[in-house]
């Protein structure tokens, strides 16, 4: 008798549940819509996207801090535009006993990048060899500043890579006429606006 009562209660419960809603395993499920996939072109990493960038560099015991910026907004860095680039360099020493730090030479090389990689386009390099001996004093609070202009490039260019090389002379001791030469290089990439 108990078995029949339990079976009856279970049957009534099942009927009550199916009356309220359909059982999940009996519900037809429509296939989910699949969005078409598109392949986007990889975005260029623009080092001046924020307007400026500060790069820490090492040249032996000298720690360099270089700030790059442009007076032209990034949406105006078009292929046809004259594109100004400014920089400022300052140095500190890890083991500072009062010796000085000089920049003896600053040089820049450019590579124009297109949709498939480096383009066969040559931009004239730039070099500033110090007009004073042993060089330009760049130990904080002194600094070196330079303004460059990147000329018009091919209309299909996507970016310009700018590689700057800093040749430093570090005084061996305060008042000494002996110097250690150290070199640091840095590359920044700037997007060409469409």
JSON list of C-alpha atoms in Angstrom, two decimals:
[
{"chain": "A", "resi": 1, "resn": "UNK", "atom": "CA", "xyz": [0.00, 0.00, 0.00]},
{"chain": "A", "resi": 2, "resn": "UNK", "atom": "CA", "xyz": [2.84, 2.36, 0.86]},
{"chain": "A", "resi": 3, "resn": "UNK", "atom": "CA", "xyz": [4.49, 1.65, -2.51]},
{"chain": "A", "resi": 4, "resn": "UNK", "atom": "CA", "xyz": [1.30, 2.53, -4.43]},
{"chain": "A", "resi": 5, "resn": "UNK", "atom": "CA", "xyz": [0.83, 5.72, -2.40]},
{"chain": "A", "resi": 6, "resn": "UNK", "atom": "CA", "xyz": [4.44, 6.81, -3.09]},
{"chain": "A", "resi": 7, "resn": "UNK", "atom": "CA", "xyz": [4.01, 6.08, -6.80]},
{"chain": "A", "resi": 8, "resn": "UNK", "atom": "CA", "xyz": [0.79, 8.04, -6.89]},
{"chain": "A", "resi": 9, "resn": "UNK", "atom": "CA", "xyz": [2.34, 11.06, -5.19]},
{"chain": "A", "resi": 10, "resn": "UNK", "atom": "CA", "xyz": [5.28, 10.95, -7.65]},
{"chain": "A", "resi": 11, "resn": "UNK", "atom": "CA", "xyz": [2.91, 10.77, -10.63]},
{"chain": "A", "resi": 12, "resn": "UNK", "atom": "CA", "xyz": [0.85, 13.71, -9.35]},
{"chain": "A", "resi": 13, "resn": "UNK", "atom": "CA", "xyz": [4.02, 15.71, -8.76]},
{"chain": "A", "resi": 14, "resn": "UNK", "atom": "CA", "xyz": [5.23, 14.97, -12.29]},
{"chain": "A", "resi": 15, "resn": "UNK", "atom": "CA", "xyz": [1.89, 16.01, -13.76]},
{"chain": "A", "resi": 16, "resn": "UNK", "atom": "CA", "xyz": [1.89, 19.21, -11.73]},
{"chain": "A", "resi": 17, "resn": "UNK", "atom": "CA", "xyz": [5.38, 20.09, -12.91]},
{"chain": "A", "resi": 18, "resn": "UNK", "atom": "CA", "xyz": [4.65, 19.39, -16.56]},
{"chain": "A", "resi": 19, "resn": "UNK", "atom": "CA", "xyz": [1.47, 21.43, -16.36]},
{"chain": "A", "resi": 20, "resn": "UNK", "atom": "CA", "xyz": [3.38, 24.51, -15.22]},
{"chain": "A", "resi": 21, "resn": "UNK", "atom": "CA", "xyz": [6.13, 24.41, -17.78]},
{"chain": "A", "resi": 22, "resn": "UNK", "atom": "CA", "xyz": [7.72, 22.15, -20.30]},
{"chain": "A", "resi": 23, "resn": "UNK", "atom": "CA", "xyz": [10.51, 19.90, -19.14]},
{"chain": "A", "resi": 24, "resn": "UNK", "atom": "CA", "xyz": [13.90, 21.30, -20.18]},
{"chain": "A", "resi": 25, "resn": "UNK", "atom": "CA", "xyz": [15.00, 18.19, -22.07]},
{"chain": "A", "resi": 26, "resn": "UNK", "atom": "CA", "xyz": [11.82, 18.33, -24.17]},
{"chain": "A", "resi": 27, "resn": "UNK", "atom": "CA", "xyz": [12.34, 21.99, -25.20]},
{"chain": "A", "resi": 28, "resn": "UNK", "atom": "CA", "xyz": [13.68, 22.49, -28.72]},
{"chain": "A", "resi": 29, "resn": "UNK", "atom": "CA", "xyz": [16.78, 24.65, -28.72]},
{"chain": "A", "resi": 30, "resn": "UNK", "atom": "CA", "xyz": [17.37, 26.90, -31.71]},
{"chain": "A", "resi": 31, "resn": "UNK", "atom": "CA", "xyz": [20.95, 26.93, -32.94]},
{"chain": "A", "resi": 32, "resn": "UNK", "atom": "CA", "xyz": [22.84, 30.02, -31.74]},
{"chain": "A", "resi": 33, "resn": "UNK", "atom": "CA", "xyz": [23.57, 32.62, -34.34]},
{"chain": "A", "resi": 34, "resn": "UNK", "atom": "CA", "xyz": [27.26, 32.74, -35.18]},
{"chain": "A", "resi": 35, "resn": "UNK", "atom": "CA", "xyz": [28.70, 36.16, -35.95]},
{"chain": "A", "resi": 36, "resn": "UNK", "atom": "CA", "xyz": [30.92, 36.29, -39.01]},
{"chain": "A", "resi": 37, "resn": "UNK", "atom": "CA", "xyz": [34.60, 36.57, -38.18]},
{"chain": "A", "resi": 38, "resn": "UNK", "atom": "CA", "xyz": [36.69, 39.37, -39.59]},
{"chain": "A", "resi": 39, "resn": "UNK", "atom": "CA", "xyz": [40.43, 39.71, -39.52]},
{"chain": "A", "resi": 40, "resn": "UNK", "atom": "CA", "xyz": [41.50, 43.20, -38.46]},
{"chain": "A", "resi": 41, "resn": "UNK", "atom": "CA", "xyz": [44.82, 44.70, -39.49]},
{"chain": "A", "resi": 42, "resn": "UNK", "atom": "CA", "xyz": [47.20, 44.82, -36.55]},
{"chain": "A", "resi": 43, "resn": "UNK", "atom": "CA", "xyz": [47.35, 48.28, -35.00]},
{"chain": "A", "resi": 44, "resn": "UNK", "atom": "CA", "xyz": [50.64, 50.15, -35.06]},
{"chain": "A", "resi": 45, "resn": "UNK", "atom": "CA", "xyz": [52.18, 50.70, -31.65]},
{"chain": "A", "resi": 46, "resn": "UNK", "atom": "CA", "xyz": [52.43, 54.49, -31.51]},
{"chain": "A", "resi": 47, "resn": "UNK", "atom": "CA", "xyz": [54.95, 55.59, -28.88]},
{"chain": "A", "resi": 48, "resn": "UNK", "atom": "CA", "xyz": [53.66, 59.18, -29.06]},
{"chain": "A", "resi": 49, "resn": "UNK", "atom": "CA", "xyz": [49.97, 58.23, -28.76]},
{"chain": "A", "resi": 50, "resn": "UNK", "atom": "CA", "xyz": [49.81, 60.01, -25.39]},
{"chain": "A", "resi": 51, "resn": "UNK", "atom": "CA", "xyz": [51.53, 63.10, -26.81]},
{"chain": "A", "resi": 52, "resn": "UNK", "atom": "CA", "xyz": [54.95, 62.32, -25.34]},
{"chain": "A", "resi": 53, "resn": "UNK", "atom": "CA", "xyz": [56.99, 59.43, -23.99]},
{"chain": "A", "resi": 54, "resn": "UNK", "atom": "CA", "xyz": [59.87, 59.26, -21.48]},
{"chain": "A", "resi": 55, "resn": "UNK", "atom": "CA", "xyz": [62.47, 56.55, -22.04]},
{"chain": "A", "resi": 56, "resn": "UNK", "atom": "CA", "xyz": [65.02, 55.47, -19.41]},
{"chain": "A", "resi": 57, "resn": "UNK", "atom": "CA", "xyz": [68.29, 54.34, -21.04]},
{"chain": "A", "resi": 58, "resn": "UNK", "atom": "CA", "xyz": [71.57, 53.05, -19.64]},
{"chain": "A", "resi": 59, "resn": "UNK", "atom": "CA", "xyz": [75.02, 54.05, -20.89]},
{"chain": "A", "resi": 60, "resn": "UNK", "atom": "CA", "xyz": [77.43, 52.34, -18.54]},
{"chain": "A", "resi": 61, "resn": "UNK", "atom": "CA", "xyz": [77.14, 54.03, -15.14]},
{"chain": "A", "resi": 62, "resn": "UNK", "atom": "CA", "xyz": [75.13, 56.89, -16.65]},
{"chain": "A", "resi": 63, "resn": "UNK", "atom": "CA", "xyz": [71.34, 56.66, -16.43]},
{"chain": "A", "resi": 64, "resn": "UNK", "atom": "CA", "xyz": [69.74, 58.66, -19.23]},
{"chain": "A", "resi": 65, "resn": "UNK", "atom": "CA", "xyz": [66.22, 60.00, -19.29]},
{"chain": "A", "resi": 66, "resn": "UNK", "atom": "CA", "xyz": [65.01, 60.98, -22.77]},
{"chain": "A", "resi": 67, "resn": "UNK", "atom": "CA", "xyz": [61.66, 62.68, -23.38]},
{"chain": "A", "resi": 68, "resn": "UNK", "atom": "CA", "xyz": [60.22, 62.66, -26.92]},
{"chain": "A", "resi": 69, "resn": "UNK", "atom": "CA", "xyz": [57.24, 64.76, -28.04]},
{"chain": "A", "resi": 70, "resn": "UNK", "atom": "CA", "xyz": [55.76, 66.49, -31.07]},
{"chain": "A", "resi": 71, "resn": "UNK", "atom": "CA", "xyz": [54.13, 69.90, -31.41]},
{"chain": "A", "resi": 72, "resn": "UNK", "atom": "CA", "xyz": [51.92, 68.36, -34.11]},
{"chain": "A", "resi": 73, "resn": "UNK", "atom": "CA", "xyz": [48.98, 66.29, -32.88]},
{"chain": "A", "resi": 74, "resn": "UNK", "atom": "CA", "xyz": [49.01, 62.65, -33.93]},
{"chain": "A", "resi": 75, "resn": "UNK", "atom": "CA", "xyz": [46.00, 63.03, -36.22]},
{"chain": "A", "resi": 76, "resn": "UNK", "atom": "CA", "xyz": [48.09, 65.50, -38.25]},
{"chain": "A", "resi": 77, "resn": "UNK", "atom": "CA", "xyz": [51.07, 63.14, -38.64]},
{"chain": "A", "resi": 78, "resn": "UNK", "atom": "CA", "xyz": [50.02, 62.38, -42.20]},
{"chain": "A", "resi": 79, "resn": "UNK", "atom": "CA", "xyz": [52.29, 61.04, -44.92]},
{"chain": "A", "resi": 80, "resn": "UNK", "atom": "CA", "xyz": [52.41, 64.42, -46.70]},
{"chain": "A", "resi": 81, "resn": "UNK", "atom": "CA", "xyz": [53.03, 66.55, -43.58]},
{"chain": "A", "resi": 82, "resn": "UNK", "atom": "CA", "xyz": [56.32, 67.92, -42.25]},
{"chain": "A", "resi": 83, "resn": "UNK", "atom": "CA", "xyz": [56.38, 66.09, -38.89]},
{"chain": "A", "resi": 84, "resn": "UNK", "atom": "CA", "xyz": [58.26, 67.80, -36.03]},
{"chain": "A", "resi": 85, "resn": "UNK", "atom": "CA", "xyz": [59.85, 65.67, -33.32]},
{"chain": "A", "resi": 86, "resn": "UNK", "atom": "CA", "xyz": [61.50, 67.15, -30.23]},
{"chain": "A", "resi": 87, "resn": "UNK", "atom": "CA", "xyz": [63.61, 65.46, -27.57]},
{"chain": "A", "resi": 88, "resn": "UNK", "atom": "CA", "xyz": [65.34, 66.33, -24.33]},
{"chain": "A", "resi": 89, "resn": "UNK", "atom": "CA", "xyz": [68.11, 64.28, -22.68]},
{"chain": "A", "resi": 90, "resn": "UNK", "atom": "CA", "xyz": [69.41, 64.41, -19.12]},
{"chain": "A", "resi": 91, "resn": "UNK", "atom": "CA", "xyz": [71.89, 62.12, -17.34]},
{"chain": "A", "resi": 92, "resn": "UNK", "atom": "CA", "xyz": [72.63, 61.05, -13.78]},
{"chain": "A", "resi": 93, "resn": "UNK", "atom": "CA", "xyz": [75.38, 58.78, -12.47]},
{"chain": "A", "resi": 94, "resn": "UNK", "atom": "CA", "xyz": [74.95, 55.66, -10.39]},
{"chain": "A", "resi": 95, "resn": "UNK", "atom": "CA", "xyz": [78.35, 56.14, -8.73]},
{"chain": "A", "resi": 96, "resn": "UNK", "atom": "CA", "xyz": [78.49, 59.89, -8.51]},
{"chain": "A", "resi": 97, "resn": "UNK", "atom": "CA", "xyz": [81.64, 61.31, -6.97]},
{"chain": "A", "resi": 98, "resn": "UNK", "atom": "CA", "xyz": [81.25, 64.66, -8.71]},
{"chain": "A", "resi": 99, "resn": "UNK", "atom": "CA", "xyz": [82.40, 63.70, -12.21]},
{"chain": "A", "resi": 100, "resn": "UNK", "atom": "CA", "xyz": [80.62, 65.23, -15.21]},
{"chain": "A", "resi": 101, "resn": "UNK", "atom": "CA", "xyz": [78.73, 63.62, -18.10]},
{"chain": "A", "resi": 102, "resn": "UNK", "atom": "CA", "xyz": [78.82, 64.87, -21.69]},
{"chain": "A", "resi": 103, "resn": "UNK", "atom": "CA", "xyz": [77.05, 64.05, -24.94]},
{"chain": "A", "resi": 104, "resn": "UNK", "atom": "CA", "xyz": [79.74, 63.90, -27.64]},
{"chain": "A", "resi": 105, "resn": "UNK", "atom": "CA", "xyz": [77.48, 62.86, -30.53]},
{"chain": "A", "resi": 106, "resn": "UNK", "atom": "CA", "xyz": [73.77, 62.47, -31.20]},
{"chain": "A", "resi": 107, "resn": "UNK", "atom": "CA", "xyz": [72.56, 60.75, -34.36]},
{"chain": "A", "resi": 108, "resn": "UNK", "atom": "CA", "xyz": [69.23, 59.63, -35.81]},
{"chain": "A", "resi": 109, "resn": "UNK", "atom": "CA", "xyz": [68.26, 57.13, -38.51]},
{"chain": "A", "resi": 110, "resn": "UNK", "atom": "CA", "xyz": [64.77, 56.64, -39.93]},
{"chain": "A", "resi": 111, "resn": "UNK", "atom": "CA", "xyz": [62.96, 53.61, -41.35]},
{"chain": "A", "resi": 112, "resn": "UNK", "atom": "CA", "xyz": [59.64, 54.10, -43.14]},
{"chain": "A", "resi": 113, "resn": "UNK", "atom": "CA", "xyz": [57.26, 51.18, -42.56]},
{"chain": "A", "resi": 114, "resn": "UNK", "atom": "CA", "xyz": [54.49, 50.20, -44.99]},
{"chain": "A", "resi": 115, "resn": "UNK", "atom": "CA", "xyz": [51.66, 47.65, -44.89]},
{"chain": "A", "resi": 116, "resn": "UNK", "atom": "CA", "xyz": [54.06, 44.75, -45.53]},
{"chain": "A", "resi": 117, "resn": "UNK", "atom": "CA", "xyz": [57.13, 45.97, -43.63]},
{"chain": "A", "resi": 118, "resn": "UNK", "atom": "CA", "xyz": [60.07, 48.35, -44.22]},
{"chain": "A", "resi": 119, "resn": "UNK", "atom": "CA", "xyz": [59.71, 50.35, -47.42]},
{"chain": "A", "resi": 120, "resn": "UNK", "atom": "CA", "xyz": [62.43, 51.11, -49.93]},
{"chain": "A", "resi": 121, "resn": "UNK", "atom": "CA", "xyz": [62.38, 54.79, -49.00]},
{"chain": "A", "resi": 122, "resn": "UNK", "atom": "CA", "xyz": [65.43, 56.57, -47.65]},
{"chain": "A", "resi": 123, "resn": "UNK", "atom": "CA", "xyz": [65.19, 59.55, -45.32]},
{"chain": "A", "resi": 124, "resn": "UNK", "atom": "CA", "xyz": [68.39, 61.48, -44.69]},
{"chain": "A", "resi": 125, "resn": "UNK", "atom": "CA", "xyz": [69.94, 60.63, -41.31]},
{"chain": "A", "resi": 126, "resn": "UNK", "atom": "CA", "xyz": [70.79, 63.37, -38.83]},
{"chain": "A", "resi": 127, "resn": "UNK", "atom": "CA", "xyz": [73.92, 63.81, -36.72]},
{"chain": "A", "resi": 128, "resn": "UNK", "atom": "CA", "xyz": [74.99, 66.44, -34.19]},
{"chain": "A", "resi": 129, "resn": "UNK", "atom": "CA", "xyz": [78.66, 66.16, -33.29]},
{"chain": "A", "resi": 130, "resn": "UNK", "atom": "CA", "xyz": [79.42, 68.37, -30.30]},
{"chain": "A", "resi": 131, "resn": "UNK", "atom": "CA", "xyz": [81.06, 71.65, -31.31]},
{"chain": "A", "resi": 132, "resn": "UNK", "atom": "CA", "xyz": [82.72, 71.88, -27.88]},
{"chain": "A", "resi": 133, "resn": "UNK", "atom": "CA", "xyz": [85.24, 69.57, -26.23]},
{"chain": "A", "resi": 134, "resn": "UNK", "atom": "CA", "xyz": [84.57, 67.13, -24.64]},
{"chain": "A", "resi": 135, "resn": "UNK", "atom": "CA", "xyz": [80.86, 67.53, -25.53]},
{"chain": "A", "resi": 136, "resn": "UNK", "atom": "CA", "xyz": [77.58, 69.01, -24.34]},
{"chain": "A", "resi": 137, "resn": "UNK", "atom": "CA", "xyz": [77.14, 68.89, -20.56]},
{"chain": "A", "resi": 138, "resn": "UNK", "atom": "CA", "xyz": [74.06, 66.75, -19.83]},
{"chain": "A", "resi": 139, "resn": "UNK", "atom": "CA", "xyz": [74.46, 65.86, -16.17]},
{"chain": "A", "resi": 140, "resn": "UNK", "atom": "CA", "xyz": [71.39, 67.02, -14.22]},
{"chain": "A", "resi": 141, "resn": "UNK", "atom": "CA", "xyz": [70.38, 69.80, -13.89]},
{"chain": "A", "resi": 142, "resn": "UNK", "atom": "CA", "xyz": [71.80, 70.41, -17.41]},
{"chain": "A", "resi": 143, "resn": "UNK", "atom": "CA", "xyz": [70.22, 68.83, -20.48]},
{"chain": "A", "resi": 144, "resn": "UNK", "atom": "CA", "xyz": [70.46, 68.48, -24.26]},
{"chain": "A", "resi": 145, "resn": "UNK", "atom": "CA", "xyz": [67.51, 69.34, -26.50]},
{"chain": "A", "resi": 146, "resn": "UNK", "atom": "CA", "xyz": [67.03, 68.83, -30.21]},
{"chain": "A", "resi": 147, "resn": "UNK", "atom": "CA", "xyz": [64.27, 69.48, -32.75]},
{"chain": "A", "resi": 148, "resn": "UNK", "atom": "CA", "xyz": [63.95, 67.28, -35.83]},
{"chain": "A", "resi": 149, "resn": "UNK", "atom": "CA", "xyz": [61.59, 67.39, -38.80]},
{"chain": "A", "resi": 150, "resn": "UNK", "atom": "CA", "xyz": [60.55, 64.19, -40.54]},
{"chain": "A", "resi": 151, "resn": "UNK", "atom": "CA", "xyz": [59.70, 65.05, -44.15]},
{"chain": "A", "resi": 152, "resn": "UNK", "atom": "CA", "xyz": [56.85, 63.78, -46.31]},
{"chain": "A", "resi": 153, "resn": "UNK", "atom": "CA", "xyz": [56.87, 60.01, -46.82]},
{"chain": "A", "resi": 154, "resn": "UNK", "atom": "CA", "xyz": [55.20, 57.61, -49.25]},
{"chain": "A", "resi": 155, "resn": "UNK", "atom": "CA", "xyz": [51.40, 57.83, -49.17]},
{"chain": "A", "resi": 156, "resn": "UNK", "atom": "CA", "xyz": [51.12, 54.12, -48.26]},
{"chain": "A", "resi": 157, "resn": "UNK", "atom": "CA", "xyz": [53.40, 54.41, -45.21]},
{"chain": "A", "resi": 158, "resn": "UNK", "atom": "CA", "xyz": [51.89, 53.24, -41.93]},
{"chain": "A", "resi": 159, "resn": "UNK", "atom": "CA", "xyz": [54.58, 54.39, -39.48]},
{"chain": "A", "resi": 160, "resn": "UNK", "atom": "CA", "xyz": [58.10, 55.74, -39.08]},
{"chain": "A", "resi": 161, "resn": "UNK", "atom": "CA", "xyz": [60.70, 54.13, -36.83]},
{"chain": "A", "resi": 162, "resn": "UNK", "atom": "CA", "xyz": [63.16, 56.63, -35.38]},
{"chain": "A", "resi": 163, "resn": "UNK", "atom": "CA", "xyz": [66.40, 55.23, -33.94]},
{"chain": "A", "resi": 164, "resn": "UNK", "atom": "CA", "xyz": [68.42, 57.67, -31.84]},
{"chain": "A", "resi": 165, "resn": "UNK", "atom": "CA", "xyz": [72.00, 56.98, -30.73]},
{"chain": "A", "resi": 166, "resn": "UNK", "atom": "CA", "xyz": [73.60, 58.85, -27.84]},
{"chain": "A", "resi": 167, "resn": "UNK", "atom": "CA", "xyz": [77.40, 58.76, -27.49]},
{"chain": "A", "resi": 168, "resn": "UNK", "atom": "CA", "xyz": [78.32, 59.77, -23.96]},
{"chain": "A", "resi": 169, "resn": "UNK", "atom": "CA", "xyz": [81.60, 60.72, -22.28]},
{"chain": "A", "resi": 170, "resn": "UNK", "atom": "CA", "xyz": [81.80, 60.17, -18.51]},
{"chain": "A", "resi": 171, "resn": "UNK", "atom": "CA", "xyz": [84.59, 61.88, -16.64]},
{"chain": "A", "resi": 172, "resn": "UNK", "atom": "CA", "xyz": [86.89, 59.36, -14.92]},
{"chain": "A", "resi": 173, "resn": "UNK", "atom": "CA", "xyz": [87.11, 61.52, -11.79]},
{"chain": "A", "resi": 174, "resn": "UNK", "atom": "CA", "xyz": [86.15, 65.09, -10.88]},
{"chain": "A", "resi": 175, "resn": "UNK", "atom": "CA", "xyz": [88.46, 67.51, -12.72]},
{"chain": "A", "resi": 176, "resn": "UNK", "atom": "CA", "xyz": [90.01, 64.70, -14.81]},
{"chain": "A", "resi": 177, "resn": "UNK", "atom": "CA", "xyz": [90.70, 65.02, -18.54]},
{"chain": "A", "resi": 178, "resn": "UNK", "atom": "CA", "xyz": [90.17, 61.26, -18.94]},
{"chain": "A", "resi": 179, "resn": "UNK", "atom": "CA", "xyz": [86.76, 60.02, -20.08]},
{"chain": "A", "resi": 180, "resn": "UNK", "atom": "CA", "xyz": [84.96, 56.73, -20.53]},
{"chain": "A", "resi": 181, "resn": "UNK", "atom": "CA", "xyz": [82.85, 56.49, -23.68]},
{"chain": "A", "resi": 182, "resn": "UNK", "atom": "CA", "xyz": [79.43, 54.85, -23.36]},
{"chain": "A", "resi": 183, "resn": "UNK", "atom": "CA", "xyz": [76.72, 54.52, -26.00]},
{"chain": "A", "resi": 184, "resn": "UNK", "atom": "CA", "xyz": [72.95, 54.12, -25.70]},
{"chain": "A", "resi": 185, "resn": "UNK", "atom": "CA", "xyz": [70.41, 53.63, -28.49]},
{"chain": "A", "resi": 186, "resn": "UNK", "atom": "CA", "xyz": [66.65, 53.89, -28.52]},
{"chain": "A", "resi": 187, "resn": "UNK", "atom": "CA", "xyz": [63.91, 53.34, -31.13]},
{"chain": "A", "resi": 188, "resn": "UNK", "atom": "CA", "xyz": [60.47, 54.86, -31.09]},
{"chain": "A", "resi": 189, "resn": "UNK", "atom": "CA", "xyz": [57.69, 54.20, -33.59]},
{"chain": "A", "resi": 190, "resn": "UNK", "atom": "CA", "xyz": [55.21, 56.89, -34.62]},
{"chain": "A", "resi": 191, "resn": "UNK", "atom": "CA", "xyz": [52.02, 56.07, -36.52]},
{"chain": "A", "resi": 192, "resn": "UNK", "atom": "CA", "xyz": [51.24, 57.80, -39.81]},
{"chain": "A", "resi": 193, "resn": "UNK", "atom": "CA", "xyz": [47.66, 59.12, -39.62]},
{"chain": "A", "resi": 194, "resn": "UNK", "atom": "CA", "xyz": [45.31, 58.00, -42.38]}
]
